Amino acid sequence: MKDYVNDLIPNSAAIQIINDDFRHVFQDLRLWSFYETVKTNMGVSQALIVEKDSAVLGLPDERVQPLNADHRHVCKFKDTFDNNYISLRNAFVTAIDQVEKEWMASTRDIFQDTMKTLAGYLGQNDMPDNDLADLLDRQMEGTCEWFTNDAEYKIWRAGGGDVPKLFWLIGKPATGKSTLAAHVVKRISDSNLECSYFFFRHGDRSKSSVAYMLRSFAYQMALTNPQIRAELLSMHEGGVTIDADDERTFWRSAFVSRIFRTDFHQPYYWIVDALDECSNFNCLLPMLAKIDRTIPLRLLVTSRPSSLIQTLLLQERLPTLTKEVTIESSYADIRIVLEANTRFLPIDDPAACNRLIVRILEKSKGCFLWASLVVKELETTHSEQQIQEVLDSVPDEMDHLYTRILQNMAMVSRNKRLAQAILRWTVCAVRPLTVEELKEAIRLDLGEVVPRLERTVEVQLVHETVRAFLIMDGLTSDFAINRVQEHSRLTEVCLQYLCSDELKSSRFRRRGSATRVAKRSVFAEYAAVFFSEHIVRSSSSNDSQVVALTTFFATNVLTWIEMVAQGKNLYFLTQTAKNLKAYMERRAKYQSPLGHEVRVINAWVNDLIHVVTAFGRSLLSSPLSIHFLIPPVCPRNSIIYRQFREYPRCLEIVGQTELEWDDRLSCITFGECKVLAIACRDSRFAIGLSTGNIVLYHTSTCQEAGALVHGKEAVRVLEFASTNAVLASAGRQTVILWDTSTGNRLWTTALPHRLLALGFNEDDTILMATTIANYTAFWAVEDGQQLKQLPVSDVDEDAGGNYQRPPTHAQMSGELSLLAVGYRQRPINLWDLEDRAFVGQFHKSAPDVYPGPLLVAMAFNPNPDMNLVAACYADGDLLTFDPWTQRRHAITETTVQVLAASPDGATLATGDGSGTIQVYDFETLRLLYRSTAYDFDIRAIAFASNNIRFFDIRGDHCNVWEPSAIVRQIDVADESSEYCSEGVLPDVETTEATSWDNGQLVTAMVAIGGDVFICGKENGALTVHDSKTGEQTQELYNHETSTAIVFVEWEARESILASTDRSSRIQVRKIARNPSGSWTATPPLLDQCIDQAVRQILLHPGAKMILVSALFADYVWDIQGLQRAHRIADRRHSWRWTDCSSGSTPKLLYIADGETRCFEWQGLAECTFPESLRITLGDCEYPPIASLTAASAASAICAHFREAAGNQSRARLRLWSLASARDLHDQSVKDLANYDGIARDVKAVVGFYKMFLLFLDQNGWICSLNADLKGNEKAYTRHFFIPYSWHCSGELIFAVTTKGSVALARKEGIAVFHRGLDFEERIVTNDEEGSRAPQPEPHWHSPVLENHVDSPKAAHRWDRK
């Protein structure tokens, strides 16, 4: 008998091994075991083939069930009524139900987390569900049916063919349009069709803009469509910023580029109510007109009769079905409402009741609101005579009815002040207040407590016509609303609260006490977010407001910033700065712009904008940082630094710091390469180099995101499609289309003639290129197939002919589908790219003047509503003109050579040959900002999607700018004539770019004990810096080669300093401190030069030897210069050495290309080492090693692996503790943790402080890992952050003193951070692949400030250790 047959015997060794192994892997399985209960007939005998103990595993949660069958029939059934079949079927159903429930629970959690993320990203904290529910609750059954039964409505809903996609429902005020819209939403939703809806509300700013409506639609569509949900989530994770006021950019990036490219399996409906109450509805219709007809989107809008909407529909040629809510169509619905309510009136006779209904119908003239108000008044009557008196006295018109109501209110004098306050807050509030908010506002406003108000969610006017009536000019009533005065009063109340003791914070951090959470007023959120909206709408001559503002900025401003940051939306800080800026500019028209208060407010306006720009990410992740971490890193002349630098025991920074805010955030240099092209879209910008390489960067952090190789030719033109996933690059000979998400080439095509312009059409289906050969080529984006060309020429309109001279300039606009071509000293020719037809010519001079001025540059305004082109000429004129009419719009004098427009079309940036940048208002060409720099000529400029940040390329570098001067104040649509009147134009902000002596740049640094740093300079000098001041105190010595110092090493026991310069010269000197405090250096103990580039130097722990690692070999010299060892290195790409001399024999740890080896110092002899130090990266490829760092006395070692740029998903971080090991071979050597979960967030390893590994994360925070922990805890501590502009580019050079001070090399000096490690915030991370970013630990350690409310999701500990 075969051996394997013996293995089948019950309880055999093989079966027992299988069962034991299965016990370790079954946990995720749902086990159902069935066993036979009838013996099988085998001819001469009967027996159970598989006994129960063999069929059942006996594992936890195993479901066991018998079957009434023998072995042959255990899986055979007579029919579906067989008991065994029913048992098995029921088991399957139960198992599937359990799996579905668990899957649904898991999916639901993921779904809820995703939608919560998207709600925050899209600013959708207030969904339109409440509006819909309120309207449906008020709708009487049977009403609105006339509309959904209407033939035209049914045609629109069914769609198909040439049926217009837009249905416009028109109705006079108060005729039930909103209820009709809610009814349509319910009918469509009940039919299981996809439907999004939005109700515009003039009195609620958040519900009165197209931008908010579009974000609401995107969120609602993501709720039901997984593809749309994934697309929006990719925008969020990709860092695509959303300007809350820029509807056009969001429309392009979210809808055109993403949502409309998903699969629509059925029609999708948008229902928009009260379009005429939208503050900028004129922006919506042009966008809707460009939706591709293949997209099954149908839109129903309601509004009052509007000639402007009608005109826009005609202009955009938008096919529309139109229907008006007539008086007759309203009567039926009003009758249903009246019949339901008149039964409560004192009328018994049905005929009399019907006559009453008829009379009310006739007087209502189809106005639902009038009828409702009259019925409410009739409910107070007690006889038919009283009913008739009311009907006789009630005016027929709404305004007369409102007047009568106000007169009745005025008769109750004791409630007049309260009624006035309620109307004031209801009419003038930026958004509807909740009942509790209104009660608190009235308490602050009148000093009265209102115990009872009607229980409702929000307090709103019964109808928008009430607002229009109350603010009407000429209304003579005690309840008339003067908006300017009332906004001034609301400003006073908000500032009264913001200056109150409730918002005061302790300036002292306490230890050891429990966290005390301050309970703030329900009015806090409204006052903090919207107080500036009232200021900008109030009188600019009100001195008391200015005084109150100054008091606020002097007291509770930091707590206010913290409150806003806790809401995870810094937009309100920027918006406050915009509003205050507009208010102060308007005030300057009437008041002197001098005085202490004015200076304080203007200074805070400037600081608020810069704080959001410079510290926004850090502020959102840790709102409390505004108190102790942000003020110290602000420029010395900023008001936030001057006011709050004296906070006790806060972070202190000395040395190389800024005096003023720098509008240039960063400078990215490329060495010997020339920067020739730049393009920006959403969260990425791309730079084209003369070497043929393309480098991609994150827009927000300027961190390198990847690289592409165009080829050997220089990259001269770059252009993104509507999303940053598709990029076109061009040189002189080829055009390449890239997928930047993967780095793959999509296709390549030859370019026979030099390129002038490159661009995509509006829906990104076609790539277009205009050349000097007078034609525009077209390629299909999908496959690169070349389409029919468009020939262009210099048209002679007078003679009717064409000139075939080569063009000098070309620009194209996908938004306008226009091409502008310029010829030498000839007018600009304009071509329609869609119709492929000549449009016209723009003549700067008179049409008959030839030759004309020389064209230098052109730029289309990307906002289709503005229809403008900017052009600059060699005669010093910059002008704008309408491309369709060719009429000049504005002109100014300036000398520029490049132009670029912001994505929203609001601003125009220019650059000239001397490096000066100027920013203009595109429409008026009013100069907003100027930055002068005597530098290379500017080759190109590109704006980021936030419309404020922009990039310029010149020479070998790219500058990143974000000037506060171009932050715009948004329009206020409905406020006072004073606000809308023209204020004085502000002075142009002019800055001069900072420069520094390149020869004095710090290129290397090491800490000497706790008080001194020694720095290597670009000019070969070694300098001494005092850690207390950060200032250079002396020059220690100088390498005679005068080339940059690249490495500095220090050995403390023997006071030995080693330095290496760029010429590969190595010097070792002994240094000493004199009694006077100065330092002296001996003549070189070792002075060697090698013929290879030095990559690392390392001193022996007793300073007896020095290791020099070069490109192809490693050397060990003794300090007297005798070569002790020479090792020819194997072919290696990345490597690091560190000392790990824990025992009696000094050892070196060497990591090269992912392999770990150990060597002795003496002779570089290789030796063995424990397995705990062997690196396992888990994949066949390994990233380069970025650093190998040892703590003092080699008590801990850290290895950091990361890519030089691009995807950091393979980054690795290894940490070993050797603190208790007597020797490298000691078994107590521990591989503590791999920390790969946070490795991708590590930007640079800073060094060790005691047993704490310090590192800089990608967001600029200095963090620490405890190398002395027992176990494998996946957590780290966040301490303080370094300003983005200090670490965003170039090599990062850090040093840490024995006292825990951290120094960063900055330009010509160093910045030293004292007491930074005293601040602690514990971060728990998940190190699994693909895990989300680290999150603060969800519990509190100890108090931060006495009276602070903070999110329970962050664990802060703002104490000294």
Coordinates of C-alpha atoms in Angstrom, one line a residue, residues 1008-1195:
I1008 CA 30.4 71.8 19.4
G1009 CA 28.9 70.9 22.8
G1010 CA 25.9 73.0 23.8
D1011 CA 26.9 76.6 23.0
V1012 CA 28.9 76.7 19.7
F1013 CA 28.5 75.8 16.1
I1014 CA 31.2 75.7 13.5
C1015 CA 30.2 76.3 10.0
G1016 CA 31.9 75.8 6.7
K1017 CA 31.3 78.5 4.1
E1018 CA 31.2 78.7 0.3
N1019 CA 34.5 80.6 0.3
G1020 CA 36.4 77.9 2.2
A1021 CA 36.2 79.5 5.6
L1022 CA 35.5 77.8 8.9
T1023 CA 33.6 80.1 11.2
V1024 CA 32.4 80.0 14.8
H1025 CA 28.8 80.9 15.7
D1026 CA 27.4 81.5 19.2
S1027 CA 24.3 79.4 19.8
K1028 CA 22.8 82.0 22.2
T1029 CA 22.7 84.6 19.5
G1030 CA 23.2 82.6 16.3
E1031 CA 25.7 85.3 15.2
Q1032 CA 29.2 84.6 13.8
T1033 CA 31.8 85.5 16.4
Q1034 CA 35.0 84.7 14.4
E1035 CA 36.7 83.0 11.5
L1036 CA 38.6 80.0 12.7
Y1037 CA 40.6 79.1 9.7
N1038 CA 40.4 79.0 5.9
H1039 CA 41.1 76.4 3.3
E1040 CA 43.6 77.9 1.0
T1041 CA 41.8 76.7 -2.1
S1042 CA 38.9 79.1 -1.3
T1043 CA 36.5 76.5 -2.5
A1044 CA 33.3 75.5 -0.6
I1045 CA 33.5 73.4 2.5
V1046 CA 31.3 70.3 2.0
F1047 CA 31.8 68.3 5.2
V1048 CA 32.7 69.1 8.8
E1049 CA 33.2 66.5 11.5
W1050 CA 33.9 66.9 15.2
E1051 CA 35.4 64.6 17.8
A1052 CA 34.7 65.9 21.3
R1053 CA 37.1 63.9 23.5
E1054 CA 40.2 65.1 21.7
S1055 CA 38.7 68.4 20.3
I1056 CA 39.5 67.4 16.8
L1057 CA 37.9 69.1 13.8
A1058 CA 38.0 67.7 10.3
S1059 CA 36.9 69.6 7.2
T1060 CA 36.7 68.8 3.5
D1061 CA 36.3 71.2 0.6
R1062 CA 34.9 70.8 -2.9
S1063 CA 38.4 70.2 -4.3
S1064 CA 38.6 67.1 -2.2
R1065 CA 41.2 68.5 0.2
I1066 CA 40.9 67.2 3.7
Q1067 CA 42.3 69.0 6.8
V1068 CA 42.3 67.8 10.4
R1069 CA 43.1 70.3 13.2
K1070 CA 42.9 70.5 16.9
I1071 CA 41.0 73.5 18.3
A1072 CA 40.7 75.0 21.7
R1073 CA 38.8 77.7 23.5
N1074 CA 40.7 80.5 25.1
P1075 CA 39.9 82.0 28.5
S1076 CA 38.5 85.0 26.6
G1077 CA 36.0 82.8 24.9
S1078 CA 37.6 82.9 21.4
W1079 CA 38.8 79.8 19.6
T1080 CA 42.1 78.9 18.1
A1081 CA 43.1 76.2 15.7
T1082 CA 46.5 74.4 15.4
P1083 CA 48.2 74.0 12.1
P1084 CA 46.8 71.0 10.2
L1085 CA 47.5 67.6 11.8
L1086 CA 46.5 66.1 8.5
D1087 CA 46.4 67.9 5.1
Q1088 CA 45.6 65.6 2.2
C1089 CA 44.1 65.9 -1.2
I1090 CA 42.7 63.0 -3.3
D1091 CA 41.8 62.8 -7.0
Q1092 CA 38.2 61.8 -6.5
A1093 CA 35.1 63.6 -5.2
V1094 CA 34.7 63.1 -1.5
R1095 CA 31.3 61.8 -0.5
Q1096 CA 31.8 61.5 3.3
I1097 CA 34.3 61.9 6.1
L1098 CA 34.1 60.2 9.5
L1099 CA 36.4 60.6 12.6
H1100 CA 37.5 57.6 14.8
P1101 CA 35.8 57.9 18.2
G1102 CA 39.2 58.5 19.8
A1103 CA 40.3 60.8 16.9
K1104 CA 43.1 58.4 16.0
M1105 CA 42.0 57.9 12.4
I1106 CA 39.8 59.4 9.8
L1107 CA 37.7 57.6 7.1
V1108 CA 37.4 59.3 3.7
S1109 CA 34.9 57.8 1.4
A1110 CA 35.3 58.9 -2.2
L1111 CA 33.5 58.1 -5.4
F1112 CA 35.4 54.9 -6.2
A1113 CA 37.4 54.1 -3.0
D1114 CA 37.5 54.4 0.8
Y1115 CA 40.6 55.5 2.7
V1116 CA 41.6 55.4 6.4
W1117 CA 44.4 57.7 7.5
D1118 CA 45.8 58.2 11.0
I1119 CA 45.8 61.7 12.2
Q1120 CA 49.5 62.1 11.3
G1121 CA 48.7 61.5 7.7
L1122 CA 49.8 57.9 7.4
Q1123 CA 47.5 55.9 5.2
R1124 CA 46.3 52.9 7.2
A1125 CA 44.0 51.3 4.7
H1126 CA 42.7 51.7 1.1
R1127 CA 39.7 49.9 -0.2
I1128 CA 38.6 49.9 -3.8
A1129 CA 34.8 50.0 -3.6
D1130 CA 32.6 47.8 -5.7
R1131 CA 30.3 49.5 -8.1
R1132 CA 27.9 51.3 -5.9
H1133 CA 25.1 54.0 -6.3
S1134 CA 24.3 55.1 -2.8
W1135 CA 26.2 54.4 0.4
R1136 CA 26.9 55.7 3.9
W1137 CA 29.3 54.9 6.7
T1138 CA 28.9 55.4 10.5
D1139 CA 30.8 54.5 13.6
C1140 CA 29.2 51.7 15.7
S1141 CA 32.0 51.2 18.3
S1142 CA 30.0 49.9 21.2
G1143 CA 32.7 47.5 22.5
S1144 CA 36.4 47.4 22.8
T1145 CA 37.1 47.0 19.1
P1146 CA 36.1 50.0 17.0
K1147 CA 33.7 49.1 14.3
L1148 CA 32.3 50.7 11.2
L1149 CA 28.8 50.0 9.8
Y1150 CA 28.6 50.3 6.0
I1151 CA 25.3 50.3 4.0
A1152 CA 25.6 50.3 0.2
D1153 CA 22.7 49.7 -2.2
G1154 CA 20.6 48.1 0.5
E1155 CA 23.3 45.7 1.7
T1156 CA 24.7 46.0 5.3
R1157 CA 28.3 45.1 6.1
C1158 CA 30.7 45.6 9.0
F1159 CA 34.3 46.7 9.0
E1160 CA 37.1 47.3 11.6
W1161 CA 38.6 50.7 11.7
Q1162 CA 42.1 49.2 11.7
G1163 CA 42.8 48.1 8.1
L1164 CA 39.1 48.2 7.0
A1165 CA 38.9 44.5 7.5
E1166 CA 35.4 43.1 7.1
C1167 CA 33.9 41.3 10.1
T1168 CA 30.6 39.7 10.9
F1169 CA 27.7 41.3 12.6
P1170 CA 24.4 40.2 14.2
E1171 CA 21.3 39.4 12.1
S1172 CA 19.5 42.2 14.0
L1173 CA 21.4 44.7 11.9
R1174 CA 20.7 43.1 8.6
I1175 CA 18.3 45.2 6.5
T1176 CA 15.3 43.6 4.9
L1177 CA 13.5 46.0 2.6
G1178 CA 10.7 43.7 1.5
D1179 CA 11.1 44.2 -2.2
C1180 CA 13.7 43.4 -4.9
E1181 CA 14.4 47.1 -5.5
Y1182 CA 15.6 49.5 -2.8
P1183 CA 15.6 53.3 -2.6
P1184 CA 19.0 55.0 -2.1
I1185 CA 20.2 55.6 1.4
A1186 CA 19.8 59.2 2.3
S1187 CA 21.5 59.2 5.7
L1188 CA 23.1 56.9 8.3
T1189 CA 23.2 58.6 11.7
A1190 CA 24.6 57.5 15.0
A1191 CA 23.8 58.9 18.4
S1192 CA 26.5 59.8 21.0
A1193 CA 28.8 56.8 21.7
A1194 CA 27.0 54.9 19.0
S1195 CA 24.1 54.2 21.4

